[in-house]
Amino acid sequence: MKLKPLYLILVLCLMPKVQAQEVLSLEDAVKIALENNYEIRISKNDLDIDKTNASIGNAGMLPQIGANVVDNNSIQNATQTRSDGTVNKLNNAKNNSLVYGVGLNWTVFDGFKMFAKYDQLKTTQKLGEAELKLTIVTKISDVTSTYFDLVQQQQQLSALDSTIVISNQRLTLAQNRYTIGKASKLEVLNAQVDLNTDTTTYLKQKETYNNTKTLLNQMLARDVKTDFKVVNEITVDDKLILQDLISLAEKQNPQLETQILNKKIAELQLKQVKAARYPVVSVNSAYNFNETESSLGFVTQSSSRGLNYGFTATLNLFDGFNQRRSEKIAKLQLDNANVAIQQQNQTLQATLTTSFQTYLTNLELIKLEQKNEAIAKQNMDITLEKFRIGTIPTIEFRTAQLNYINAKVRYSNAQFQAKLSEIALKELAGNINF
C-alpha cells in the first residue's frame, strides 16, 4: 500500500541511522560507567587518599629524625677587663660559631592516643570504601533506570510508528472512497489531520528519546553524541521477598554501613581525647659537631663532638576544665552516632516496606495492562476490517486506534515502573549487580 509523502520521508530519514546504531546492552553500559563515570573516579581517588593516610607514621608511632646546621657570625668592637685589671681592646673582633648534627625525637607513650589514632585512620579507610560503594550503587541505579527508560521510550516509538502506519491506511481508504463517491471530503481531511497529529506525537517522542540517550552518554562519561540502540524488552524480577531484602540491607546497605563506621570513629575519637589524662613521654637524642672561633678571649678556637640523649615527660594537671569539656563533647558525638544508626535502620525498613508494596502493585499492573493490550489489539483488528468495508464510522475507528496505542503505552509504562521498583529495592539492599 502506498505511503503518504510525509511518513515516507520520515521513515527514509530514520532507516540509515537505525542500521548504523550499535545495540548497547545493560551490562556494557554499567561496565563503561564503572570505568568512566566522573563521580566514581573521584570517589576512587578519595579512597586512595584514605589508604595513603592510614599509616603508623601518620598516627605518630614513628620517631622524628632531622638534620640541623646553625652558623652564627659576628664582628664587634670589644673591650675586656680582667680580674687583675688588665684591659684588652680590639676593634672588628670576629666571632664564629658552627653547630651541626642529627637529632631524634620519639614519643614513646601518649596515653595510647597514637594507637587510637591509627585505628581511626584505618576506620576512615573503611568509611572511604563504604562511600565508594554508595557512589557505585547509586550510579549503577541511575544508569539502569535511564537505560530502561530508553527501552520504554523505544517501545513507545514502535507503538507510535504502528499507529502512523494505520493512520496512513485509513487516509488511503478515505481517499479511495472519496474518489468513487462513497465518502465526503471531510472524511479525507479528518484522516489527514489525525495522521499529522500522530506524526507530531512521534516526532516529540523521538526528541525525548534522543535527549535521554544524551543523558545516558553523559552518565557513561563518553561522547554525548554517541549513537546506539537498547534492547527491546524489559524483564522484571518478580521473585523478590521483603524479608530477604531487609536482611541484605542490614548487612550491606552502604548508608547504614557508613553510619556504623561513623560510630566507630566517634568511639576512637573519645579514646584520643581521654588519652590527654595520661603523661606524654618522649625520648630524644642527638649527635652534634661544635666549632667556635673568637678573636678576643682566653680561648680563641674550640671544637667538640658527641652524643646527647635524654627524655621528656609532661602531665597536664589543670587546664581550666577543658579536658572535661572535650570528653563531654566526644561522648555526645558518640551518642549522636548511635542515634543516627537507629534512625537509618528505621528509615531503611520503612522505605523498603513502602517500596516493596509499590513493587507488588506494579507487578499486578503489568498483568492487567498486558491483558488490556491484547483486548485492544483484537478490537483494533476487528475495527480495521469493518472500516475497510465501510460498516463503521470514522470516529469509531479512531477511538479503537487510540485505545490500542494507549494500551500499548500503558503496558510499556507498567513494565518500566515495575523495573524502577525492582531497581530501588535492590539499591536499598545494596545488591545491584550484573
CSV table of C-alpha atoms in Angstrom, one decimal:
chain,number,residue,atom,x,y,z
A,1,MET,CA,0.0,0.0,0.0
A,2,LYS,CA,1.4,3.4,-0.9
A,3,LEU,CA,2.6,5.6,2.0
A,4,LYS,CA,2.0,9.3,2.2
A,5,PRO,CA,5.0,11.5,1.4
A,6,LEU,CA,5.4,12.9,4.9
A,7,TYR,CA,5.6,9.5,6.6
A,8,LEU,CA,7.8,8.1,3.8
A,9,ILE,CA,10.3,10.9,4.2
A,10,LEU,CA,10.3,10.2,8.0
A,11,VAL,CA,11.0,6.5,7.5
A,12,LEU,CA,13.7,7.1,5.0
A,13,CYS,CA,15.5,9.6,7.3
A,14,LEU,CA,15.4,7.2,10.2
A,15,MET,CA,16.4,3.9,8.4
A,16,PRO,CA,20.1,4.7,7.8
A,17,LYS,CA,20.6,5.7,11.5
A,18,VAL,CA,18.9,2.5,12.7
A,19,GLN,CA,21.2,0.3,10.6
A,20,ALA,CA,24.3,2.1,11.9
A,21,GLN,CA,23.4,2.0,15.5
A,22,GLU,CA,25.1,-0.4,17.9
A,23,VAL,CA,23.0,-2.3,20.4
A,24,LEU,CA,24.2,-1.3,23.9
A,25,SER,CA,23.5,-3.9,26.5
A,26,LEU,CA,22.8,-3.0,30.1
A,27,GLU,CA,25.9,-4.9,31.2
A,28,ASP,CA,28.1,-2.9,28.8
A,29,ALA,CA,26.6,0.3,30.0
A,30,VAL,CA,27.3,-0.5,33.6
A,31,LYS,CA,30.9,-1.5,32.8
A,32,ILE,CA,31.5,1.7,30.9
A,33,ALA,CA,30.1,3.7,33.8
A,34,LEU,CA,32.3,1.9,36.3
A,35,GLU,CA,35.3,2.8,34.3
A,36,ASN,CA,34.5,6.3,33.1
A,37,ASN,CA,31.9,8.0,35.4
A,38,TYR,CA,33.4,11.1,36.9
A,39,GLU,CA,31.9,10.7,40.4
A,40,ILE,CA,33.1,7.1,40.7
A,41,ARG,CA,36.6,8.2,39.6
A,42,ILE,CA,36.6,11.0,42.2
A,43,SER,CA,35.4,8.6,44.9
A,44,LYS,CA,38.1,6.1,44.0
A,45,ASN,CA,40.8,8.8,44.3
A,46,ASP,CA,39.3,9.8,47.7
A,47,LEU,CA,39.7,6.2,48.8
A,48,ASP,CA,43.3,6.2,47.7
A,49,ILE,CA,43.9,9.3,49.8
A,50,ASP,CA,42.4,7.5,52.9
A,51,LYS,CA,44.6,4.4,52.2
A,52,THR,CA,47.6,6.6,52.0
A,53,ASN,CA,46.8,8.3,55.3
A,54,ALA,CA,46.3,5.0,57.1
A,55,SER,CA,49.9,4.6,58.2
A,56,ILE,CA,51.7,4.3,61.5
A,57,GLY,CA,53.7,7.3,60.7
A,58,ASN,CA,50.6,9.5,60.3
A,59,ALA,CA,49.4,8.1,63.6
A,60,GLY,CA,52.6,9.4,65.4
A,61,MET,CA,54.1,6.0,66.2
A,62,LEU,CA,57.5,6.6,64.4
A,63,PRO,CA,60.3,8.8,65.6
A,64,GLN,CA,61.1,12.2,64.1
A,65,ILE,CA,64.7,12.5,62.8
A,66,GLY,CA,66.2,15.7,61.4
A,67,ALA,CA,69.5,17.2,60.5
A,68,ASN,CA,70.4,20.7,61.6
A,69,VAL,CA,73.0,23.3,60.9
A,70,VAL,CA,73.4,26.6,62.9
A,71,ASP,CA,76.1,29.1,61.8
A,72,ASN,CA,76.4,32.3,63.8
A,73,ASN,CA,78.9,35.1,62.9
A,74,SER,CA,79.6,38.5,64.4
A,75,ILE,CA,82.0,41.4,64.0
A,76,GLN,CA,82.2,43.6,67.1
A,77,ASN,CA,84.4,46.3,68.8
A,78,ALA,CA,85.1,44.5,72.0
A,79,THR,CA,86.7,45.6,75.3
A,80,GLN,CA,87.5,43.1,78.1
A,81,THR,CA,88.7,44.0,81.7
A,82,ARG,CA,90.2,41.1,83.5
A,83,SER,CA,90.2,40.5,87.3
A,84,ASP,CA,93.8,41.7,87.5
A,85,GLY,CA,92.9,45.0,85.9
A,86,THR,CA,94.3,44.2,82.5
A,87,VAL,CA,92.3,45.7,79.7
A,88,ASN,CA,92.1,44.0,76.3
A,89,LYS,CA,90.6,46.0,73.5
A,90,LEU,CA,90.0,45.0,69.8
A,91,ASN,CA,88.1,46.6,67.0
A,92,ASN,CA,86.3,44.4,64.4
A,93,ALA,CA,86.7,41.3,66.5
A,94,LYS,CA,85.3,38.3,64.7
A,95,ASN,CA,83.3,35.6,66.5
A,96,ASN,CA,82.2,32.4,64.7
A,97,SER,CA,80.1,29.5,65.9
A,98,LEU,CA,79.1,26.5,63.9
A,99,VAL,CA,76.9,23.6,65.2
A,100,TYR,CA,75.7,20.8,63.0
A,101,GLY,CA,74.4,17.3,63.6
A,102,VAL,CA,71.5,14.8,63.6
A,103,GLY,CA,68.7,14.7,66.2
A,104,LEU,CA,66.0,12.2,67.1
A,105,ASN,CA,62.7,12.8,69.0
A,106,TRP,CA,60.3,9.9,69.7
A,107,THR,CA,57.1,9.9,71.6
A,108,VAL,CA,57.1,6.5,73.2
A,109,PHE,CA,53.9,7.0,75.3
A,110,ASP,CA,51.0,9.3,75.0
A,111,GLY,CA,48.2,7.6,76.8
A,112,PHE,CA,47.6,5.2,73.9
A,113,LYS,CA,46.4,8.1,71.8
A,114,MET,CA,48.7,7.0,68.8
A,115,PHE,CA,47.1,3.6,68.7
A,116,ALA,CA,43.6,5.0,68.8
A,117,LYS,CA,44.6,7.4,66.0
A,118,TYR,CA,45.9,4.6,63.9
A,119,ASP,CA,42.7,2.6,64.4
A,120,GLN,CA,40.8,5.8,63.4
A,121,LEU,CA,42.8,6.1,60.2
A,122,LYS,CA,42.1,2.5,59.3
A,123,THR,CA,38.4,3.0,60.1
A,124,THR,CA,38.4,6.1,57.9
A,125,GLN,CA,39.7,4.0,55.1
A,126,LYS,CA,36.8,1.6,55.6
A,127,LEU,CA,34.5,4.6,55.5
A,128,GLY,CA,36.0,5.6,52.2
A,129,GLU,CA,35.3,2.1,50.9
A,130,ALA,CA,31.7,2.4,52.0
A,131,GLU,CA,31.4,5.8,50.4
A,132,LEU,CA,32.8,4.4,47.2
A,133,LYS,CA,30.3,1.5,47.3
A,134,LEU,CA,27.5,4.0,47.9
A,135,THR,CA,28.6,6.0,44.8
A,136,ILE,CA,28.9,2.9,42.7
A,137,VAL,CA,25.5,1.6,43.8
A,138,THR,CA,23.9,5.0,43.2
A,139,LYS,CA,25.4,5.4,39.7
A,140,ILE,CA,24.6,1.8,38.7
A,141,SER,CA,21.0,2.5,39.8
A,142,ASP,CA,20.9,5.8,37.8
A,143,VAL,CA,22.4,4.1,34.7
A,144,THR,CA,20.0,1.2,35.0
A,145,SER,CA,16.9,3.4,35.4
A,146,THR,CA,17.9,5.6,32.5
A,147,TYR,CA,18.7,2.5,30.4
A,148,PHE,CA,15.2,1.0,30.9
A,149,ASP,CA,13.6,4.5,30.4
A,150,LEU,CA,15.2,4.3,26.9
A,151,VAL,CA,13.8,0.8,26.5
A,152,GLN,CA,10.3,2.1,27.4
A,153,GLN,CA,10.6,5.1,25.0
A,154,GLN,CA,11.9,2.8,22.3
A,155,GLN,CA,8.8,0.6,22.8
A,156,GLN,CA,6.6,3.7,22.6
A,157,LEU,CA,8.3,4.8,19.4
A,158,SER,CA,7.5,1.4,17.9
A,159,ALA,CA,3.8,1.8,19.0
A,160,LEU,CA,3.6,5.3,17.6
A,161,ASP,CA,5.2,4.0,14.4
A,162,SER,CA,2.5,1.4,14.1
A,163,THR,CA,-0.3,3.9,14.6
A,164,ILE,CA,1.2,6.1,11.8
A,165,VAL,CA,1.0,3.1,9.5
A,166,ILE,CA,-2.6,2.5,10.5
A,167,SER,CA,-3.4,6.2,10.0
A,168,ASN,CA,-1.8,6.0,6.5
A,169,GLN,CA,-4.0,3.1,5.7
A,170,ARG,CA,-7.0,5.0,6.9
A,171,LEU,CA,-6.1,8.0,4.8
A,172,THR,CA,-5.6,5.9,1.7
A,173,LEU,CA,-9.0,4.2,2.2
A,174,ALA,CA,-10.7,7.6,2.7
A,175,GLN,CA,-9.2,8.9,-0.5
A,176,ASN,CA,-10.2,5.8,-2.4
A,177,ARG,CA,-13.8,6.0,-1.1
A,178,TYR,CA,-13.9,9.8,-1.9
A,179,THR,CA,-12.7,9.0,-5.4
A,180,ILE,CA,-15.5,6.6,-6.1
A,181,GLY,CA,-18.1,8.8,-4.4
A,182,LYS,CA,-18.6,6.8,-1.2
A,183,ALA,CA,-17.1,9.3,1.2
A,184,SER,CA,-17.1,13.0,1.6
A,185,LYS,CA,-14.1,15.4,1.5
A,186,LEU,CA,-14.5,15.9,5.3
A,187,GLU,CA,-13.6,12.2,5.9
A,188,VAL,CA,-10.3,12.6,3.9
A,189,LEU,CA,-9.5,15.9,5.8
A,190,ASN,CA,-10.1,14.3,9.2
A,191,ALA,CA,-7.9,11.3,8.3
A,192,GLN,CA,-5.1,13.7,7.2
A,193,VAL,CA,-5.4,15.7,10.4
A,194,ASP,CA,-5.2,12.5,12.5
A,195,LEU,CA,-2.2,11.3,10.5
A,196,ASN,CA,-0.4,14.7,11.1
A,197,THR,CA,-1.3,14.5,14.8
A,198,ASP,CA,0.2,11.0,15.1
A,199,THR,CA,3.3,12.1,13.2
A,200,THR,CA,3.7,15.1,15.6
A,201,THR,CA,3.4,12.8,18.6
A,202,TYR,CA,6.0,10.5,17.1
A,203,LEU,CA,8.5,13.4,16.5
A,204,LYS,CA,8.1,14.7,20.0
A,205,GLN,CA,8.7,11.2,21.4
A,206,LYS,CA,11.7,10.9,19.2
A,207,GLU,CA,13.1,14.1,20.6
A,208,THR,CA,12.6,12.8,24.2
A,209,TYR,CA,14.3,9.6,23.2
A,210,ASN,CA,17.3,11.3,21.8
A,211,ASN,CA,17.6,13.6,24.8
A,212,THR,CA,17.5,10.6,27.1
A,213,LYS,CA,20.3,9.0,25.1
A,214,THR,CA,22.4,12.1,25.5
A,215,LEU,CA,21.8,11.9,29.3
A,216,LEU,CA,22.9,8.2,29.4
A,217,ASN,CA,26.0,9.1,27.4
A,218,GLN,CA,26.7,11.8,30.0
A,219,MET,CA,26.4,9.3,32.8
A,220,LEU,CA,28.8,7.0,30.9
A,221,ALA,CA,31.3,9.9,30.6
A,222,ARG,CA,31.6,9.4,26.8
A,223,ASP,CA,30.9,11.5,23.8
A,224,VAL,CA,27.3,12.7,24.2
A,225,LYS,CA,26.7,12.3,20.5
A,226,THR,CA,27.5,8.6,20.5
A,227,ASP,CA,24.6,6.8,18.8
A,228,PHE,CA,23.2,3.5,20.0
A,229,LYS,CA,20.1,1.4,20.5
A,230,VAL,CA,19.0,-0.5,23.6
A,231,VAL,CA,17.3,-3.9,23.9
A,232,ASN,CA,13.6,-4.1,23.1
A,233,GLU,CA,12.3,-5.8,26.2
A,234,ILE,CA,12.0,-5.1,29.9
A,235,THR,CA,12.4,-8.1,32.1
A,236,VAL,CA,11.3,-7.6,35.7
A,237,ASP,CA,12.5,-9.8,38.6
A,238,ASP,CA,9.2,-10.9,40.2
A,239,LYS,CA,10.8,-13.1,42.8
A,240,LEU,CA,11.9,-10.5,45.4
A,241,ILE,CA,11.0,-11.2,49.0
A,242,LEU,CA,10.7,-8.4,51.6
A,243,GLN,CA,12.3,-10.2,54.5
A,244,ASP,CA,15.3,-11.2,52.3
A,245,LEU,CA,15.8,-7.6,51.2
A,246,ILE,CA,15.6,-6.4,54.8
A,247,SER,CA,18.3,-8.9,55.9
A,248,LEU,CA,20.5,-7.9,53.0
A,249,ALA,CA,20.1,-4.2,53.7
A,250,GLU,CA,21.1,-4.7,57.4
A,251,LYS,CA,24.3,-6.3,56.2
A,252,GLN,CA,25.3,-4.3,53.2
A,253,ASN,CA,23.3,-1.1,52.7
A,254,PRO,CA,26.1,1.5,52.1
A,255,GLN,CA,24.3,4.3,54.0
A,256,LEU,CA,23.8,2.1,57.1
A,257,GLU,CA,27.4,0.9,56.8
A,258,THR,CA,28.5,4.5,56.7
A,259,GLN,CA,26.7,5.3,59.9
A,260,ILE,CA,28.1,2.3,61.7
A,261,LEU,CA,31.7,3.3,60.7
A,262,ASN,CA,31.0,6.9,61.9
A,263,LYS,CA,30.1,5.5,65.3
A,264,LYS,CA,33.4,3.6,65.4
A,265,ILE,CA,35.3,6.8,64.5
A,266,ALA,CA,33.4,8.6,67.3
A,267,GLU,CA,34.5,5.9,69.8
A,268,LEU,CA,38.1,6.2,68.7
A,269,GLN,CA,37.9,10.0,68.9
A,270,LEU,CA,36.7,9.6,72.5
A,271,LYS,CA,39.7,7.4,73.3
A,272,GLN,CA,42.1,10.0,71.9
A,273,VAL,CA,40.5,12.7,74.0
A,274,LYS,CA,40.8,10.6,77.2
A,275,ALA,CA,44.5,10.0,76.4
A,276,ALA,CA,45.2,13.5,77.4
A,277,ARG,CA,44.7,12.5,81.1
A,278,TYR,CA,47.9,10.4,80.9
A,279,PRO,CA,51.5,11.6,80.8
A,280,VAL,CA,53.4,12.1,77.5
A,281,VAL,CA,56.9,10.6,77.5
A,282,SER,CA,59.4,11.3,74.7
A,283,VAL,CA,63.0,10.3,74.3
A,284,ASN,CA,65.5,12.4,72.4
A,285,SER,CA,69.0,12.1,71.2
A,286,ALA,CA,71.4,14.0,69.0
A,287,TYR,CA,74.9,13.8,67.7
A,288,ASN,CA,76.4,17.2,67.2
A,289,PHE,CA,79.6,18.9,66.0
A,290,ASN,CA,80.5,22.3,67.5
A,291,GLU,CA,83.2,24.7,66.2
A,292,THR,CA,83.8,28.2,67.6
A,293,GLU,CA,86.3,30.9,66.8
A,294,SER,CA,86.9,34.2,68.8
A,295,SER,CA,89.4,37.0,68.1
A,296,LEU,CA,89.4,38.0,71.7
A,297,GLY,CA,89.3,36.0,74.9
A,298,PHE,CA,91.0,33.2,76.8
A,299,VAL,CA,90.0,30.7,74.1
A,300,THR,CA,90.3,31.7,70.5
A,301,GLN,CA,89.2,28.4,69.0
A,302,SER,CA,87.4,25.3,70.2
A,303,SER,CA,85.7,22.3,68.7
A,304,SER,CA,83.7,19.4,70.1
A,305,ARG,CA,81.5,16.5,69.0
A,306,GLY,CA,79.5,13.9,70.9
A,307,LEU,CA,76.2,12.3,71.7
A,308,ASN,CA,73.4,14.0,73.7
A,309,TYR,CA,70.4,12.0,75.0
A,310,GLY,CA,67.6,12.2,77.5
A,311,PHE,CA,63.8,12.1,77.9
A,312,THR,CA,60.9,14.4,78.5
A,313,ALA,CA,57.8,13.7,80.5
A,314,THR,CA,54.8,16.0,80.7
A,315,LEU,CA,51.5,15.7,82.5
A,316,ASN,CA,48.6,18.0,82.4
A,317,LEU,CA,47.5,18.8,85.9
A,318,PHE,CA,44.9,21.5,85.2
A,319,ASP,CA,43.8,23.2,82.0
A,320,GLY,CA,40.7,25.2,83.1
A,321,PHE,CA,38.4,22.1,82.8
A,322,ASN,CA,39.0,21.9,79.0
A,323,GLN,CA,39.7,18.2,79.3
A,324,ARG,CA,36.4,17.5,80.9
A,325,ARG,CA,34.6,19.7,78.4
A,326,SER,CA,36.3,17.8,75.5
A,327,GLU,CA,35.4,14.4,76.9
A,328,LYS,CA,31.8,15.5,77.3
A,329,ILE,CA,31.6,16.7,73.7
A,330,ALA,CA,33.1,13.5,72.4
A,331,LYS,CA,30.6,11.4,74.4
A,332,LEU,CA,27.7,13.5,72.9
A,333,GLN,CA,29.1,12.9,69.4
A,334,LEU,CA,29.2,9.2,70.1
A,335,ASP,CA,25.6,9.3,71.3
A,336,ASN,CA,24.6,11.1,68.1
A,337,ALA,CA,26.3,8.4,66.1
A,338,ASN,CA,24.2,5.8,67.9
A,339,VAL,CA,21.0,7.8,67.3
A,340,ALA,CA,22.0,8.1,63.6
A,341,ILE,CA,22.3,4.3,63.3
A,342,GLN,CA,18.9,3.8,64.8
A,343,GLN,CA,17.3,6.5,62.6
A,344,GLN,CA,19.0,5.0,59.5
A,345,ASN,CA,17.7,1.5,60.4
A,346,GLN,CA,14.1,2.7,60.8
A,347,THR,CA,14.3,4.8,57.6
A,348,LEU,CA,15.7,1.8,55.7
A,349,GLN,CA,13.0,-0.6,56.9
A,350,ALA,CA,10.2,2.0,56.2
A,351,THR,CA,11.5,2.7,52.7
A,352,LEU,CA,11.9,-0.9,51.9
A,353,THR,CA,8.4,-1.7,53.1
A,354,THR,CA,6.7,1.1,51.1
A,355,SER,CA,8.9,0.4,48.0
A,356,PHE,CA,8.0,-3.3,48.2
A,357,GLN,CA,4.3,-2.5,48.3
A,358,THR,CA,4.7,-0.3,45.2
A,359,TYR,CA,6.7,-3.2,43.6
A,360,LEU,CA,3.8,-5.6,44.2
A,361,THR,CA,1.3,-3.2,42.8
A,362,ASN,CA,3.3,-2.6,39.7
A,363,LEU,CA,3.6,-6.4,39.2
A,364,GLU,CA,-0.2,-6.6,39.2
A,365,LEU,CA,-0.5,-3.7,36.8
A,366,ILE,CA,1.8,-5.5,34.4
A,367,LYS,CA,-0.6,-8.4,34.3
A,368,LEU,CA,-3.6,-6.1,33.9
A,369,GLU,CA,-2.1,-3.9,31.2
A,370,GLN,CA,-0.9,-7.0,29.3
A,371,LYS,CA,-4.5,-8.2,29.1
A,372,ASN,CA,-5.7,-4.8,28.2
A,373,GLU,CA,-3.2,-4.6,25.3
A,374,ALA,CA,-4.3,-8.0,23.9
A,375,ILE,CA,-8.0,-6.9,24.1
A,376,ALA,CA,-7.2,-3.5,22.5
A,377,LYS,CA,-5.3,-5.3,19.7
A,378,GLN,CA,-8.1,-7.6,19.0
A,379,ASN,CA,-10.6,-4.7,19.0
A,380,MET,CA,-8.3,-2.8,16.7
A,381,ASP,CA,-8.1,-5.6,14.2
A,382,ILE,CA,-11.8,-6.1,14.1
A,383,THR,CA,-12.5,-2.4,13.8
A,384,LEU,CA,-10.0,-2.0,11.0
A,385,GLU,CA,-11.6,-4.7,8.9
A,386,LYS,CA,-15.1,-3.2,9.5
A,387,PHE,CA,-13.7,0.2,8.5
A,388,ARG,CA,-12.3,-1.2,5.3
A,389,ILE,CA,-15.7,-2.5,4.2
A,390,GLY,CA,-17.4,0.7,5.4
A,391,THR,CA,-19.6,-0.7,8.1
A,392,ILE,CA,-18.4,1.7,11.0
A,393,PRO,CA,-17.9,5.4,11.1
A,394,THR,CA,-14.5,7.2,11.2
A,395,ILE,CA,-14.9,8.3,14.8
A,396,GLU,CA,-15.4,4.7,16.0
A,397,PHE,CA,-12.3,3.6,14.1
A,398,ARG,CA,-10.2,6.5,15.6
A,399,THR,CA,-11.4,5.6,19.1
A,400,ALA,CA,-10.3,2.0,18.6
A,401,GLN,CA,-7.0,3.1,17.2
A,402,LEU,CA,-6.3,5.5,20.2
A,403,ASN,CA,-7.4,2.8,22.6
A,404,TYR,CA,-4.8,0.4,21.1
A,405,ILE,CA,-1.9,2.8,21.2
A,406,ASN,CA,-2.8,3.9,24.8
A,407,ALA,CA,-3.0,0.3,25.9
A,408,LYS,CA,0.5,-0.4,24.4
A,409,VAL,CA,1.9,2.7,26.1
A,410,ARG,CA,0.4,1.8,29.5
A,411,TYR,CA,1.7,-1.7,29.3
A,412,SER,CA,5.2,-0.5,28.5
A,413,ASN,CA,4.9,2.1,31.3
A,414,ALA,CA,3.7,-0.6,33.8
A,415,GLN,CA,6.8,-2.7,32.9
A,416,PHE,CA,9.1,0.3,33.3
A,417,GLN,CA,7.6,1.3,36.7
A,418,ALA,CA,7.9,-2.2,38.0
A,419,LYS,CA,11.5,-2.3,36.9
A,420,LEU,CA,12.1,1.0,38.7
A,421,SER,CA,10.6,-0.5,41.8
A,422,GLU,CA,12.9,-3.6,41.5
A,423,ILE,CA,16.0,-1.3,41.0
A,424,ALA,CA,15.1,0.8,44.0
A,425,LEU,CA,14.7,-2.3,46.2
A,426,LYS,CA,18.0,-3.7,45.1
A,427,GLU,CA,19.7,-0.4,45.6
A,428,LEU,CA,18.4,-0.2,49.2
A,429,ALA,CA,19.6,-3.7,49.8
A,430,GLY,CA,23.0,-2.9,48.4
A,431,ASN,CA,22.6,-5.8,46.0
A,432,ILE,CA,22.6,-4.2,42.5
A,433,ASN,CA,24.9,-6.4,40.3
A,434,PHE,CA,25.1,-7.9,36.8
